[in-house]
Coordinates of C-alpha atoms in Angstrom, one line a residue:
M1 CA 45.4 1.8 -0.1
N2 CA 46.6 5.5 -0.2
A3 CA 49.5 4.5 -2.9
A4 CA 46.9 3.2 -5.3
L5 CA 44.7 5.9 -5.5
G6 CA 47.4 8.5 -6.3
G7 CA 48.0 9.5 -2.4
S8 CA 50.9 9.0 -0.2
K9 CA 51.7 7.5 3.4
R10 CA 52.1 11.0 4.4
R11 CA 49.2 13.3 3.6
R12 CA 49.9 16.9 3.2
P13 CA 48.2 19.2 5.6
A14 CA 45.2 20.5 3.3
T15 CA 44.7 16.7 2.4
R16 CA 43.9 16.2 6.3
V17 CA 41.9 19.4 6.5
A18 CA 39.7 18.8 3.1
E19 CA 39.3 14.9 4.6
R20 CA 38.0 16.2 7.8
L21 CA 35.8 18.8 6.2
A22 CA 34.3 15.8 4.1
L23 CA 33.8 13.6 6.9
A24 CA 32.1 16.9 8.9
A25 CA 29.8 17.1 5.7
V26 CA 28.7 14.5 6.5
V27 CA 27.9 14.4 10.1
L28 CA 26.3 17.1 8.9
A29 CA 24.4 15.4 5.9
M30 CA 23.0 12.6 8.8
L31 CA 21.6 15.6 11.0
F32 CA 20.0 16.8 8.4
S33 CA 18.2 13.6 7.0
A34 CA 17.3 13.3 11.2
A35 CA 15.8 16.2 11.0
V36 CA 13.4 15.6 8.2
R37 CA 13.0 12.0 9.5
I38 CA 12.0 13.3 12.7
R39 CA 9.7 16.2 11.6
L40 CA 8.1 13.4 9.0
A41 CA 8.0 10.9 12.0
D42 CA 4.5 11.1 12.5
T43 CA 3.4 10.3 8.3
P44 CA 0.3 7.8 8.9
F45 CA 1.2 4.0 7.8
E46 CA 0.5 3.0 4.5
R47 CA -0.5 -0.6 3.8
D48 CA 2.8 -2.3 4.1
E49 CA 3.8 -0.5 7.2
G50 CA 0.9 -1.3 8.3
E51 CA 0.7 -4.9 8.1
Y52 CA 4.8 -4.6 9.5
A53 CA 2.9 -2.8 12.0
Y54 CA 0.2 -5.1 13.1
A55 CA 2.6 -8.3 12.7
G56 CA 5.5 -6.4 14.8
Q57 CA 2.3 -5.8 17.7
L58 CA 1.2 -8.9 17.8
V59 CA 4.9 -10.3 18.3
L60 CA 5.1 -7.9 21.1
Q61 CA 2.2 -9.9 22.3
G62 CA 3.2 -12.7 22.1
V63 CA 1.6 -14.0 19.3
P64 CA 4.1 -15.6 16.3
P65 CA 4.2 -14.5 12.6
Y66 CA 1.7 -16.2 9.8
E67 CA -0.9 -17.2 13.1
L68 CA -2.9 -14.2 12.8
A69 CA -1.6 -11.9 9.9
Y70 CA -0.9 -13.7 6.5
N71 CA 1.3 -12.3 3.8
M72 CA 4.2 -13.9 1.5
K73 CA 7.1 -11.9 3.3
F74 CA 9.2 -13.1 5.5
P75 CA 9.1 -12.1 9.1
G76 CA 12.1 -9.7 9.2
A77 CA 10.4 -6.6 9.1
Y78 CA 7.9 -7.9 11.4
Y79 CA 10.4 -8.4 13.8
A80 CA 12.6 -4.9 13.1
Y81 CA 9.4 -3.1 13.3
A82 CA 8.5 -5.1 17.3
A83 CA 12.1 -3.7 18.2
A84 CA 11.7 0.0 17.5
F85 CA 8.2 -0.8 18.9
A86 CA 9.5 -1.3 22.2
V87 CA 12.5 1.2 22.3
F88 CA 10.4 4.4 21.1
G89 CA 6.4 3.4 21.0
E90 CA 3.5 1.5 18.9
T91 CA 3.0 4.3 17.2
P92 CA 4.4 5.6 13.6
S93 CA 6.3 7.8 15.2
G94 CA 7.9 4.6 16.8
A95 CA 8.2 3.0 13.6
H96 CA 9.8 5.7 11.5
L97 CA 12.2 6.6 14.3
G98 CA 13.3 3.0 14.2
L99 CA 13.9 3.5 10.7
L100 CA 16.1 6.4 11.2
V101 CA 18.8 4.7 13.4
V102 CA 18.8 1.6 10.9
N103 CA 19.7 4.4 8.0
A104 CA 22.2 6.6 9.7
A105 CA 24.4 2.9 10.7
T106 CA 23.7 2.0 6.5
T107 CA 25.1 4.8 6.2
L108 CA 27.9 4.7 8.2
F109 CA 28.6 1.4 6.3
V110 CA 28.8 2.8 3.2
L111 CA 31.1 5.5 4.3
L112 CA 33.2 2.7 5.9
L113 CA 33.1 0.8 2.9
G114 CA 34.0 4.1 0.3
R115 CA 36.7 4.7 2.3
R116 CA 37.9 1.4 1.8
L117 CA 37.5 1.6 -2.0
L118 CA 37.9 5.0 -2.6
G119 CA 40.0 6.7 -0.1
E120 CA 38.5 9.2 3.0
F121 CA 37.3 11.7 0.6
A122 CA 35.4 9.6 -1.8
G123 CA 34.1 7.5 0.4
A124 CA 32.9 10.7 2.5
L125 CA 31.3 12.1 -0.8
A126 CA 29.8 8.0 -1.7
A127 CA 28.4 8.1 2.3
C128 CA 26.7 11.9 1.7
A129 CA 25.2 11.0 -1.7
F130 CA 23.5 8.0 0.3
V131 CA 21.8 10.0 2.8
L132 CA 20.4 12.3 0.0
L133 CA 19.1 9.1 -2.2
S134 CA 17.5 7.5 0.7
L135 CA 15.9 10.3 1.5
D136 CA 14.3 11.1 -1.7
R137 CA 10.6 11.2 -1.6
F138 CA 10.3 9.3 -4.9
V139 CA 12.3 6.2 -3.8
M140 CA 9.8 6.3 -0.5
G141 CA 12.7 6.5 1.5
I142 CA 10.7 8.4 4.1
F143 CA 8.4 4.8 5.1
A144 CA 9.8 2.2 6.5
H145 CA 9.5 -0.8 4.1
A146 CA 11.5 -3.6 4.2
T147 CA 13.8 -2.7 1.6
H148 CA 15.7 -0.5 4.6
F149 CA 16.1 -3.6 6.7
V150 CA 18.1 -5.2 4.2
T151 CA 20.6 -2.2 3.2
L152 CA 22.0 -2.5 6.7
P153 CA 22.9 -6.3 7.3
V154 CA 23.9 -6.2 3.2
T155 CA 26.4 -3.2 3.7
A156 CA 27.4 -4.4 7.1
A157 CA 28.2 -7.9 5.9
L158 CA 30.5 -6.7 3.0
W159 CA 32.6 -4.4 5.6
V160 CA 32.5 -7.5 7.7
L161 CA 34.5 -9.8 4.9
L162 CA 36.9 -6.2 3.6
R163 CA 37.9 -4.9 6.8
S164 CA 40.6 -7.5 7.4
G165 CA 41.5 -7.6 3.5
L166 CA 40.9 -10.4 1.2
P167 CA 41.0 -13.4 1.7
A168 CA 38.2 -13.1 4.2
S169 CA 39.2 -15.2 7.6
W170 CA 36.7 -18.2 8.6
R171 CA 34.9 -15.6 11.4
S172 CA 34.3 -13.0 8.7
S173 CA 33.3 -15.3 6.9
L174 CA 31.1 -16.9 9.1
G175 CA 29.5 -13.7 10.4
A176 CA 29.0 -11.9 7.2
G177 CA 27.0 -15.1 6.4
V178 CA 24.9 -14.3 9.4
L179 CA 24.3 -11.1 8.6
L180 CA 23.2 -11.6 4.9
G181 CA 21.2 -14.5 6.6
I182 CA 19.1 -11.9 8.2
A183 CA 18.9 -9.8 5.6
V184 CA 17.1 -12.8 3.8
L185 CA 15.1 -12.7 6.4
M186 CA 14.1 -9.6 6.1
K187 CA 13.2 -10.1 2.4
Q188 CA 13.5 -12.8 0.3
H189 CA 14.8 -11.0 -2.9
A190 CA 18.3 -10.4 -0.4
L191 CA 19.2 -14.0 -1.6
V192 CA 20.9 -13.1 -4.6
Y193 CA 23.7 -11.6 -2.5
L194 CA 24.7 -14.7 -1.5
P195 CA 26.5 -15.9 -4.7
F196 CA 28.3 -12.6 -4.4
A197 CA 29.5 -12.8 -1.5
A198 CA 30.6 -16.1 -1.8
A199 CA 32.7 -14.9 -5.1
L200 CA 34.3 -12.4 -3.5
V201 CA 35.1 -14.9 -0.1
A202 CA 37.1 -16.9 -3.2
W203 CA 37.8 -13.9 -5.3
Q204 CA 41.5 -13.7 -3.9
A205 CA 41.9 -17.1 -3.0
P206 CA 45.0 -18.8 -5.5
L207 CA 42.3 -21.1 -7.2
R208 CA 45.8 -22.3 -9.1
T209 CA 46.8 -24.2 -6.4
A210 CA 45.5 -26.8 -4.2
D211 CA 46.0 -25.0 -1.0
G212 CA 44.2 -21.9 -2.5
R213 CA 40.7 -24.0 -4.1
R214 CA 40.6 -25.7 0.0
A215 CA 41.3 -22.1 1.4
A216 CA 38.1 -20.6 -1.0
A217 CA 36.2 -23.7 -0.7
S218 CA 36.2 -23.5 3.7
G219 CA 35.4 -20.1 3.4
I220 CA 32.4 -20.3 1.3
A221 CA 31.5 -23.3 3.6
W222 CA 31.6 -20.5 6.5
L223 CA 29.7 -18.2 4.6
A224 CA 26.9 -20.7 3.8
A225 CA 27.2 -22.1 7.3
G226 CA 26.9 -18.5 8.6
A227 CA 23.5 -17.5 6.1
A228 CA 22.1 -20.5 7.5
I229 CA 22.3 -20.0 11.1
P230 CA 18.8 -17.2 10.7
F231 CA 17.1 -19.1 8.8
A232 CA 17.5 -22.1 11.3
A233 CA 16.9 -20.7 14.0
L234 CA 13.8 -19.0 13.0
L235 CA 12.1 -22.3 11.3
A236 CA 12.9 -24.2 15.4
L237 CA 11.2 -21.1 16.2
F238 CA 8.1 -21.3 14.1
A239 CA 8.4 -25.6 15.0
F240 CA 7.7 -24.5 18.7
Q241 CA 5.7 -21.7 18.3
G242 CA 3.3 -24.4 16.1
V243 CA 3.1 -21.9 13.2
L244 CA 6.1 -23.6 11.0
G245 CA 3.1 -24.8 8.1
A246 CA 1.6 -21.7 7.9
F247 CA 4.8 -20.3 7.1
W248 CA 6.0 -22.3 4.4
F249 CA 2.7 -22.0 2.5
W250 CA 2.6 -18.2 2.8
T251 CA 6.5 -17.8 1.8
F252 CA 7.1 -20.3 -0.4
G253 CA 3.4 -21.8 -1.7
Y254 CA 1.7 -18.7 -1.9
A255 CA 4.7 -16.6 -2.8
S256 CA 5.6 -18.5 -6.1
E257 CA 2.3 -18.0 -7.4
Y258 CA 3.0 -15.0 -6.8
V259 CA 5.9 -14.0 -8.6
S260 CA 4.3 -15.7 -11.7
E261 CA 1.3 -13.6 -12.5
I262 CA 3.2 -11.3 -14.8
A263 CA 5.3 -11.6 -17.7
F264 CA 8.2 -11.0 -18.6
S265 CA 7.5 -8.7 -21.9
G266 CA 6.6 -5.8 -20.2
A267 CA 9.4 -5.7 -17.6
P268 CA 12.2 -3.8 -19.5
S269 CA 9.4 -0.7 -20.1
R270 CA 8.4 -0.9 -16.1
F271 CA 11.7 -1.2 -15.2
L272 CA 12.5 1.8 -17.4
R273 CA 9.4 3.6 -16.4
T274 CA 10.2 3.1 -12.6
L275 CA 13.6 4.0 -12.5
E276 CA 12.7 7.6 -14.6
K277 CA 10.2 8.4 -11.4
I278 CA 12.8 7.4 -8.7
S279 CA 15.0 10.1 -10.2
R280 CA 12.6 12.7 -10.8
A281 CA 14.1 14.9 -7.9
D282 CA 17.6 13.5 -7.5
R283 CA 18.8 12.9 -11.4
A284 CA 22.1 14.6 -11.0
L285 CA 23.1 12.0 -8.5
W286 CA 22.2 9.2 -10.9
I287 CA 24.0 10.7 -13.7
A288 CA 27.2 11.1 -11.8
A289 CA 26.3 7.3 -10.5
A290 CA 26.6 6.6 -14.3
L291 CA 29.6 8.3 -14.7
G292 CA 31.0 6.4 -12.0
L293 CA 30.2 3.0 -13.3
G294 CA 31.8 4.2 -16.7
A295 CA 35.1 5.6 -14.7
L296 CA 34.8 2.2 -12.3
W297 CA 36.9 0.9 -15.6
L298 CA 39.1 3.5 -15.8
R299 CA 43.2 3.6 -14.5
G300 CA 43.5 4.5 -11.2
T301 CA 40.6 2.9 -9.8
S302 CA 41.6 -0.5 -7.4
R303 CA 40.8 -3.8 -8.8
E304 CA 39.2 -4.6 -5.6
A305 CA 36.7 -1.1 -6.0
R306 CA 36.0 -2.7 -9.1
V307 CA 34.5 -6.1 -8.4
V308 CA 33.2 -5.3 -4.5
I309 CA 31.3 -2.7 -6.2
G310 CA 30.5 -3.8 -9.3
G311 CA 29.4 -6.7 -8.3
L312 CA 27.0 -4.6 -5.3
L313 CA 25.7 -3.1 -8.0
C314 CA 24.8 -6.8 -10.6
A315 CA 23.5 -8.4 -7.2
S316 CA 21.2 -5.5 -6.2
L317 CA 19.6 -5.1 -9.6
L318 CA 19.3 -8.6 -9.0
A319 CA 17.1 -8.2 -5.8
V320 CA 15.0 -6.3 -7.7
V321 CA 13.9 -8.1 -10.7
P322 CA 11.5 -10.9 -9.2
G323 CA 8.0 -10.9 -10.1
Y324 CA 9.0 -7.8 -12.6
Y325 CA 6.8 -5.5 -10.6
F326 CA 9.4 -2.8 -10.0
R327 CA 8.1 -1.0 -7.6
E328 CA 9.8 2.3 -6.4
H329 CA 11.2 1.3 -2.5
Y330 CA 12.2 -1.9 -4.5
F331 CA 14.8 0.4 -5.9
I332 CA 16.2 1.2 -2.1
V333 CA 18.7 -1.9 -2.4
V334 CA 20.1 -0.5 -5.1
L335 CA 20.8 3.1 -3.1
P336 CA 24.3 1.8 -1.3
A337 CA 26.1 0.9 -4.9
A338 CA 24.8 4.1 -6.6
A339 CA 26.3 5.9 -3.8
L340 CA 29.5 4.4 -4.5
L341 CA 29.7 4.9 -7.7
V342 CA 29.2 8.4 -7.0
G343 CA 31.9 8.4 -4.8
V344 CA 33.9 6.3 -8.1
A345 CA 32.9 9.2 -10.1
A346 CA 34.1 12.4 -7.8
A347 CA 37.2 10.1 -7.2
A348 CA 37.9 10.2 -11.1
A349 CA 36.9 13.4 -11.2
E350 CA 39.5 14.8 -8.8
R351 CA 42.5 12.3 -10.1
A352 CA 41.5 14.1 -13.7
L353 CA 42.0 17.8 -12.2
A354 CA 44.8 17.1 -10.3
A355 CA 46.7 16.1 -13.4
R356 CA 46.4 19.7 -14.5
A357 CA 45.9 21.3 -10.9
P358 CA 47.0 21.4 -7.5
A359 CA 45.6 18.8 -5.5
H360 CA 44.2 20.6 -2.7
A361 CA 42.4 22.7 -5.8
S362 CA 41.0 19.7 -7.7
R363 CA 39.5 18.1 -4.1
I364 CA 37.9 21.8 -3.4
A365 CA 36.8 22.1 -7.4
V366 CA 35.2 18.1 -6.9
A367 CA 33.9 19.4 -3.4
V368 CA 32.0 22.2 -4.3
A369 CA 30.8 20.0 -7.5
G370 CA 29.1 17.9 -5.3
L371 CA 27.8 20.7 -3.1
A372 CA 25.9 21.6 -6.6
L373 CA 24.7 18.6 -6.9
A374 CA 23.5 17.9 -3.1
S375 CA 21.8 21.3 -3.2
S376 CA 19.8 20.5 -6.7
C377 CA 18.5 17.7 -5.6
L378 CA 17.7 19.8 -2.1
I379 CA 15.5 21.9 -4.6
A380 CA 13.7 19.7 -5.9
Q381 CA 12.0 18.7 -3.4
R382 CA 12.4 22.1 -1.1
D383 CA 8.5 21.4 0.0
F384 CA 8.7 17.7 0.9
L385 CA 12.0 18.5 3.1
F386 CA 11.2 21.4 4.7
R387 CA 8.0 22.5 4.2
W388 CA 5.5 19.3 4.3
S389 CA 3.3 18.0 6.6
P390 CA 3.3 14.0 7.7
R391 CA -0.5 14.4 6.6
E392 CA 0.7 16.3 3.4
L393 CA 3.1 13.8 2.7
S394 CA 1.3 11.3 2.8
R395 CA -1.9 12.5 0.5
T396 CA 0.4 13.8 -2.1
H397 CA 2.1 10.2 -2.4
Y398 CA -0.9 8.6 -2.0
G399 CA -3.6 10.5 -2.6
T400 CA -7.3 9.5 -1.6
N401 CA -6.0 6.3 -0.1
P402 CA -7.6 6.0 3.3
F403 CA -3.8 6.3 5.5
V404 CA -4.7 9.9 6.8
E405 CA -8.4 8.0 7.7
S406 CA -7.8 5.3 9.3
A407 CA -6.4 6.3 12.9
E408 CA -9.7 7.9 13.2
V409 CA -11.6 4.8 12.0
A410 CA -9.6 2.6 14.3
R411 CA -10.1 5.2 17.5
Y412 CA -14.0 4.7 17.2
I413 CA -13.7 1.4 17.3
R414 CA -11.1 1.3 19.9
E415 CA -13.5 3.3 22.3
R416 CA -16.2 0.9 21.9
T417 CA -14.1 -2.6 22.2
G418 CA -12.8 -4.7 24.8
V419 CA -9.1 -6.3 24.3
D420 CA -10.4 -9.6 23.4
D421 CA -13.7 -8.1 20.6
R422 CA -12.2 -9.1 17.1
I423 CA -13.0 -7.1 14.3
A424 CA -12.7 -7.5 10.6
V425 CA -11.6 -5.0 7.6
L426 CA -13.1 -5.7 4.6
G427 CA -10.8 -4.4 2.1
S428 CA -6.8 -4.3 2.2
E429 CA -5.8 -1.7 5.1
P430 CA -3.7 -3.8 8.1
Q431 CA -2.9 -0.2 9.6
I432 CA -6.6 -0.2 11.0
Y433 CA -6.2 -3.3 13.3
F434 CA -2.7 -1.6 14.6
H435 CA -4.1 1.9 15.0
A436 CA -7.2 0.0 16.7
G437 CA -4.9 -2.5 19.1
R438 CA -7.6 -4.9 18.2
R439 CA -7.3 -8.6 16.3
S440 CA -8.4 -9.7 13.0
A441 CA -10.9 -12.1 12.7
T442 CA -9.5 -13.3 9.5
G443 CA -5.6 -14.0 8.7
Y444 CA -6.7 -12.5 5.1
I445 CA -5.3 -8.8 6.1
Y446 CA -5.1 -7.9 2.5
M447 CA -7.9 -8.6 0.1
Y448 CA -5.4 -8.6 -3.2
P449 CA -4.6 -12.8 -2.8
L450 CA -8.6 -13.9 -3.0
L451 CA -8.4 -11.4 -6.3
E452 CA -5.1 -12.4 -8.1
N453 CA -5.3 -15.0 -10.9
H454 CA -3.2 -18.1 -9.2
A455 CA -4.9 -21.7 -8.4
L456 CA -5.3 -21.0 -5.0
T457 CA -7.8 -18.0 -4.7
A458 CA -11.1 -19.5 -4.5
T459 CA -10.1 -21.8 -2.0
M460 CA -8.6 -18.6 -0.4
Q461 CA -11.6 -16.9 -0.3
D462 CA -13.2 -19.8 1.1
E463 CA -11.5 -20.1 4.2
M464 CA -11.5 -16.1 4.2
I465 CA -15.2 -16.0 4.7
R466 CA -15.7 -19.1 6.9
Q467 CA -13.1 -17.7 9.0
V468 CA -15.1 -13.9 9.1
I469 CA -18.5 -16.2 10.2
E470 CA -17.0 -17.6 12.9
A471 CA -15.6 -15.3 14.7
H472 CA -18.3 -13.2 13.9
P473 CA -16.6 -10.1 15.2
A474 CA -17.9 -6.7 16.6
Y475 CA -17.2 -4.6 13.7
L476 CA -16.2 -4.2 10.6
V477 CA -14.8 -2.1 8.4
F478 CA -15.8 -2.2 4.8
V479 CA -13.3 0.0 2.5
S480 CA -15.0 0.9 -1.0
I481 CA -11.8 2.1 -2.3
R482 CA -10.3 0.5 -5.7
S483 CA -6.9 0.4 -4.7
S484 CA -8.1 -1.5 -1.6
W485 CA -9.4 -4.4 -3.8
Q486 CA -7.6 -4.1 -7.3
S487 CA -9.4 -7.2 -8.6
L488 CA -8.4 -8.1 -12.4
P489 CA -10.8 -8.4 -15.3
N490 CA -12.6 -11.3 -15.8
M491 CA -11.3 -12.6 -11.6
D492 CA -13.7 -14.4 -9.7
Q493 CA -14.8 -11.5 -7.3
R494 CA -17.8 -13.5 -5.1
V495 CA -15.5 -12.7 -1.3
L496 CA -16.5 -8.9 -3.1
K497 CA -20.1 -9.5 -3.4
W498 CA -20.3 -11.9 -0.1
S499 CA -18.5 -8.9 2.0
Q500 CA -21.6 -6.4 0.6
R501 CA -24.0 -8.8 1.4
Y502 CA -22.8 -9.7 4.9
A503 CA -22.6 -6.1 6.0
S504 CA -26.0 -5.6 5.0
A505 CA -27.5 -8.4 7.0
C506 CA -25.5 -8.6 9.4
Y507 CA -23.8 -5.1 10.4
D508 CA -25.9 -1.7 10.8
L509 CA -23.8 1.3 9.4
V510 CA -22.3 3.5 12.2
G511 CA -19.5 5.6 10.3
I512 CA -18.8 6.6 6.8
A513 CA -15.3 8.6 6.1
D514 CA -16.3 10.3 3.2
I515 CA -13.0 11.5 1.4
H516 CA -13.6 14.2 -1.0
S517 CA -10.2 15.0 -2.0
P518 CA -6.9 14.9 -0.4
T519 CA -7.4 18.0 1.5
E520 CA -10.4 16.8 2.4
T521 CA -12.0 14.3 4.6
T522 CA -15.9 14.5 5.9
F523 CA -16.8 11.9 8.8
V524 CA -20.0 11.0 10.2
W525 CA -20.7 9.1 13.2
D526 CA -24.0 7.0 14.6
E527 CA -27.2 8.7 14.0
A528 CA -25.8 11.0 11.8
V529 CA -25.4 8.4 8.8
K530 CA -29.0 8.0 8.4
D531 CA -29.1 11.4 6.4
Y532 CA -25.9 11.7 5.2
E533 CA -25.4 11.3 1.2
P534 CA -21.7 10.6 0.3
K535 CA -19.8 13.4 -1.6
S536 CA -17.2 11.1 -3.6
Q537 CA -16.3 7.5 -4.6
S538 CA -13.9 7.1 -1.8
L539 CA -15.5 6.2 0.9
V540 CA -14.6 3.7 4.5
Y541 CA -18.2 2.4 5.9
T542 CA -17.5 1.1 9.6
L543 CA -20.4 -1.5 11.3
R544 CA -21.2 -2.3 14.2
R545 CA -22.8 -5.8 15.3
K546 CA -26.5 -6.6 15.3
S547 CA -26.2 -8.9 17.7
D548 CA -24.6 -11.8 19.3
A549 CA -26.2 -14.2 17.6
P550 CA -24.5 -16.1 14.7
C551 CA -25.2 -14.0 11.6
S552 CA -24.1 -15.1 8.0
A553 CA -25.1 -14.1 4.3
S554 CA -25.5 -17.1 1.1

């Protein structure tokens, strides 16, 4: 490997020192990332995190996914949150500390892949690049999204396939398949990594011979068998728990409706806008990755690196495509490939300089350039990395969305209800259920599916209304914020109008959270709400049931 990269088996002392310094840089980068993540660990949950947290909380209580909380995502993130809560506690800090561990483990696999494909020095620089890219504010790296939980098993699977050399043994193919199956359970989009892994398994098999074709077929079969194991185990578990039908409807039936809402015509511009946004603070690293993509095909880069890194990039970009939504955190799955391309650029630069200067001087020059790139990223995000509080981070990124207020609203409800009481959030704020520690009166923890343009809308609205009326929850939270409903033009808004009538007829107003601005919120409770005049249009109303008697609104 080193010979292919222009090195030798007997490395010079200066080379060994440079490699050790590079590894030390990886350790320092990981420690820096950990320090930032720990400081911001208490950042309030946003909506996706609130969904994962509430479902993870239910899992720890013995309630299976899709029984009390409906969503189209596969449940891997729910179990990941449950595991983080079991270790670090049921708080936002617990989930974010779990993410810290996942991110650190992914960094180590990026390092191992980089060392295998590019050498020790360039591999270490790739790992440092991944630390910075995955911490980036604009890619939402600090929030525990499902895409973080995809990157770990995907990079681990690649390492399992490559560690003993290709073609992979049946054990490596089986193990990699299991890991990729776990990645798919974290998010359906990860399915695109399976064809890439299958192609990789078959890549070095001598397909021109019968034995080579049999070896390739055997390896792919073991990979497929491994990938099927997690899904088969999940189906068996859900069949035992009685939620298999609900799981199938939400993750296949409704999901197919959801991904068909946006036309392809706007996809390229949407993709480019998001790419521009996520590279705002660390554009230098993304430019280095683009240069690495070009250098991937230059002489001096191994064929294995071209196939693995190029294939990983293509698969990762495909994982971002389904639905054409291109949200910022979707691009987290691209970061391992981008980081490895930064390593390719570093290795190519070192080779070019080595033709004109001593090897150690070339490596020092590349290291200094890498330090300059890293410094530019840190300076561009200095407020986020060194100054902002968790509340400031949430407000800066999400504006007047009620994520900061959710814990206070939930605290009020929790102190006035028993563990068996149900509550309902008329809005898309599942984090309130988690913070309150109270179960939802309806499985519709988001209002979005009820106001989308698909064939199931009317049926879903009827079911949600029926569930709430039958449960007659002790408290309602009505979120009067546009982003919590996001009704499309000309959509059936019956459920929104019903929510307002139901709250007025069956509940008394006992609390108002008035979000004046990203820095100021007024909370008003109990008797004080009668004389309060809201000062903004971003309002969260808390309402108490008028009586235990059944109540409905036409």
